[in-house]
Amino acid sequence: VVGELALAVLLLIGAGLLVRSFANLQGVAPGFNPRGVLAFALQLAGPQYAGAQPVLGTYKRIWERLDRVPGVRATGGCSALPLTDSPAWTPISIEGRVPPPGEQFINTDERVVAGRYFEAMEIPLLAGRLFDDRDVASGPGVVIVDERFAREFWPKGEAVGKRVRHGGVDSKNPWLTVVGVVGRVKHQSLDDDP
């Protein structure tokens, strides 16, 4: 009887902690508004989709058609939706930043987005601008960073106008200009620090 009581008390404590953890997670802001969002995966295959232009053209036509559906406010796409446990770690370097000894690059979680993704997910723009029709593959490379990245690497200055590039400190990849800063989004889980 004593053993059963001890086990019951342990189970009750565990259940209480689980309920409290769940309640705490309910109060965590994910950085986007999931209400009213329809998400689906789309993979284009076949010879007609060889190259980036046919793929992007097809996505644009799909978004244009979806934008005409009553009640749709914005459409767009991304390489991995938040909270889908799809990390996309990418090494980058920052123009003018002297890395500490031994550091070859900064590891960032990168998402490729298009269309009006930020508007569709209601991710707030904090500074600068979002991507628009000026941002094409043949134009200058641009990026949008989140507020934590901006605060971490440009704590005293404006992030908009600064430049980063893929790869380490010796990279020859082209520089990408920061055109906007958006709010933080929980990408891996609600308890991570993106």
XYZ file of C-alpha atoms in Angstrom:
194
model
C 0.000 0.000 0.000
C 2.854 2.374 0.861
C 4.544 1.634 -2.447
C 1.305 2.221 -4.359
C 0.774 5.522 -2.537
C 4.326 6.638 -3.302
C 3.881 5.745 -6.984
C 0.532 7.580 -7.113
C 2.113 10.705 -5.566
C 4.950 10.587 -8.106
C 2.473 10.243 -10.980
C 0.429 13.183 -9.657
C 3.544 15.356 -9.369
C 4.588 14.389 -12.892
C 1.114 15.134 -14.265
C 1.088 18.495 -12.494
C 4.453 19.440 -13.965
C 3.301 18.359 -17.423
C 0.135 20.488 -17.170
C 2.152 23.473 -15.943
C 4.668 23.105 -18.786
C 1.831 22.892 -21.306
C 0.208 26.019 -19.854
C 3.540 27.875 -20.040
C 3.985 26.890 -23.708
C 0.465 28.133 -24.484
C 1.612 31.614 -23.446
C 4.691 31.642 -25.698
C 4.345 33.874 -28.752
C 5.634 31.975 -31.825
C 6.422 35.196 -33.724
C 3.735 34.612 -36.355
C -0.039 34.277 -36.367
C -1.102 30.699 -37.182
C -4.835 31.532 -37.175
C -6.413 31.450 -40.593
C -3.236 30.247 -42.310
C -3.447 27.440 -44.847
C -0.111 25.782 -45.525
C 0.704 23.011 -47.952
C 3.803 21.475 -49.483
C 4.286 21.723 -53.215
C 7.084 20.080 -55.141
C 7.342 20.751 -58.862
C 8.871 17.921 -60.891
C 9.404 17.256 -64.566
C 11.447 18.672 -67.435
C 9.237 21.781 -67.696
C 10.566 22.855 -64.285
C 14.274 22.704 -65.126
C 15.851 25.832 -63.715
C 14.764 28.489 -61.270
C 12.735 30.686 -63.644
C 10.054 28.111 -64.593
C 9.657 27.098 -60.943
C 9.362 30.679 -59.688
C 7.001 31.555 -62.556
C 4.723 28.664 -61.600
C 4.736 29.687 -57.949
C 3.888 33.283 -58.914
C 0.943 32.120 -61.036
C -0.319 29.947 -58.161
C -0.019 32.857 -55.701
C -1.815 35.212 -58.119
C -4.702 32.756 -58.458
C -4.873 32.199 -54.694
C -4.839 35.962 -54.092
C -8.132 36.171 -56.045
C -9.863 33.715 -53.684
C -12.276 35.592 -51.380
C -10.871 35.993 -47.878
C -7.218 35.487 -48.850
C -5.112 38.395 -47.575
C -1.628 37.349 -48.730
C 0.188 34.416 -50.337
C 3.799 33.353 -50.446
C 6.166 30.514 -49.902
C 9.159 29.451 -47.893
C 11.705 26.662 -47.813
C 10.573 25.459 -44.359
C 7.610 26.566 -42.276
C 8.108 27.505 -38.623
C 7.767 24.702 -36.066
C 8.325 21.969 -38.664
C 11.698 20.928 -37.235
C 13.501 21.640 -40.492
C 16.701 23.494 -39.602
C 18.599 25.063 -42.472
C 21.983 25.883 -40.975
C 24.059 28.096 -43.246
C 27.511 29.566 -42.627
C 27.739 33.327 -43.146
C 30.176 36.153 -42.558
C 29.466 39.824 -41.856
C 31.201 42.674 -43.645
C 33.538 44.604 -41.357
C 33.164 42.217 -38.433
C 36.412 40.935 -36.982
C 35.730 37.356 -35.874
C 37.102 36.157 -32.543
C 40.141 33.868 -32.739
C 39.248 30.456 -34.131
C 35.911 31.487 -35.618
C 35.639 30.708 -39.321
C 31.982 31.601 -39.816
C 28.684 32.290 -38.060
C 26.122 29.498 -38.259
C 22.632 30.849 -39.006
C 19.259 29.230 -39.534
C 18.279 30.454 -42.992
C 14.876 30.363 -44.692
C 14.297 31.166 -48.339
C 11.027 33.050 -48.748
C 9.121 34.504 -51.688
C 5.884 36.228 -52.499
C 4.211 37.902 -49.561
C 5.282 35.310 -47.007
C 5.816 37.785 -44.150
C 2.381 39.333 -44.649
C 0.700 35.917 -44.898
C 2.293 34.769 -41.631
C 1.825 38.198 -40.000
C 5.500 38.419 -39.092
C 6.004 42.081 -38.185
C 8.364 44.345 -40.117
C 10.419 46.340 -37.585
C 12.754 48.293 -39.872
C 13.411 48.764 -43.567
C 11.234 46.966 -46.083
C 10.050 43.512 -47.088
C 10.952 41.804 -50.340
C 9.206 43.201 -53.417
C 9.351 43.164 -57.223
C 12.766 44.897 -57.212
C 14.318 41.812 -55.661
C 15.051 39.533 -58.593
C 17.840 37.054 -59.284
C 19.498 39.395 -61.785
C 19.523 42.282 -59.292
C 21.636 42.930 -56.218
C 21.324 40.262 -53.531
C 19.231 41.225 -50.518
C 18.321 39.617 -47.204
C 15.966 40.230 -44.319
C 17.190 39.434 -40.815
C 15.305 39.012 -37.575
C 15.553 41.384 -34.634
C 17.815 39.098 -32.611
C 20.335 38.822 -35.449
C 20.270 42.602 -35.913
C 20.718 43.258 -32.187
C 23.476 40.635 -31.867
C 25.649 41.892 -34.720
C 24.769 45.597 -34.933
C 23.876 46.510 -31.330
C 24.736 50.206 -31.724
C 23.680 50.772 -35.285
C 21.114 50.217 -37.932
C 21.090 46.779 -39.558
C 19.447 48.016 -42.763
C 22.162 48.664 -45.328
C 24.722 46.345 -43.728
C 26.043 43.373 -45.708
C 26.473 39.635 -45.147
C 27.484 36.757 -47.382
C 27.291 32.990 -47.438
C 30.437 31.234 -46.325
C 33.264 31.935 -43.958
C 35.628 34.857 -43.624
C 37.523 33.841 -46.794
C 34.366 33.397 -48.884
C 34.229 34.862 -52.385
C 30.413 34.739 -52.531
C 28.710 38.044 -53.367
C 27.652 40.389 -50.597
C 23.942 40.519 -49.731
C 22.490 43.779 -48.397
C 20.137 43.785 -45.415
C 16.946 45.555 -46.546
C 14.695 44.744 -43.593
C 14.426 43.553 -40.012
C 11.477 41.406 -38.911
C 10.316 40.074 -35.561
C 11.671 36.857 -34.082
C 10.022 33.609 -35.128
C 10.237 30.320 -33.255
C 11.433 27.940 -35.972
C 12.450 24.755 -34.171
C 10.136 24.662 -31.140
C 8.279 27.024 -28.834
C 10.996 26.767 -26.200
C 13.969 27.451 -28.490
C 15.922 30.686 -28.751
C 15.942 31.427 -32.486
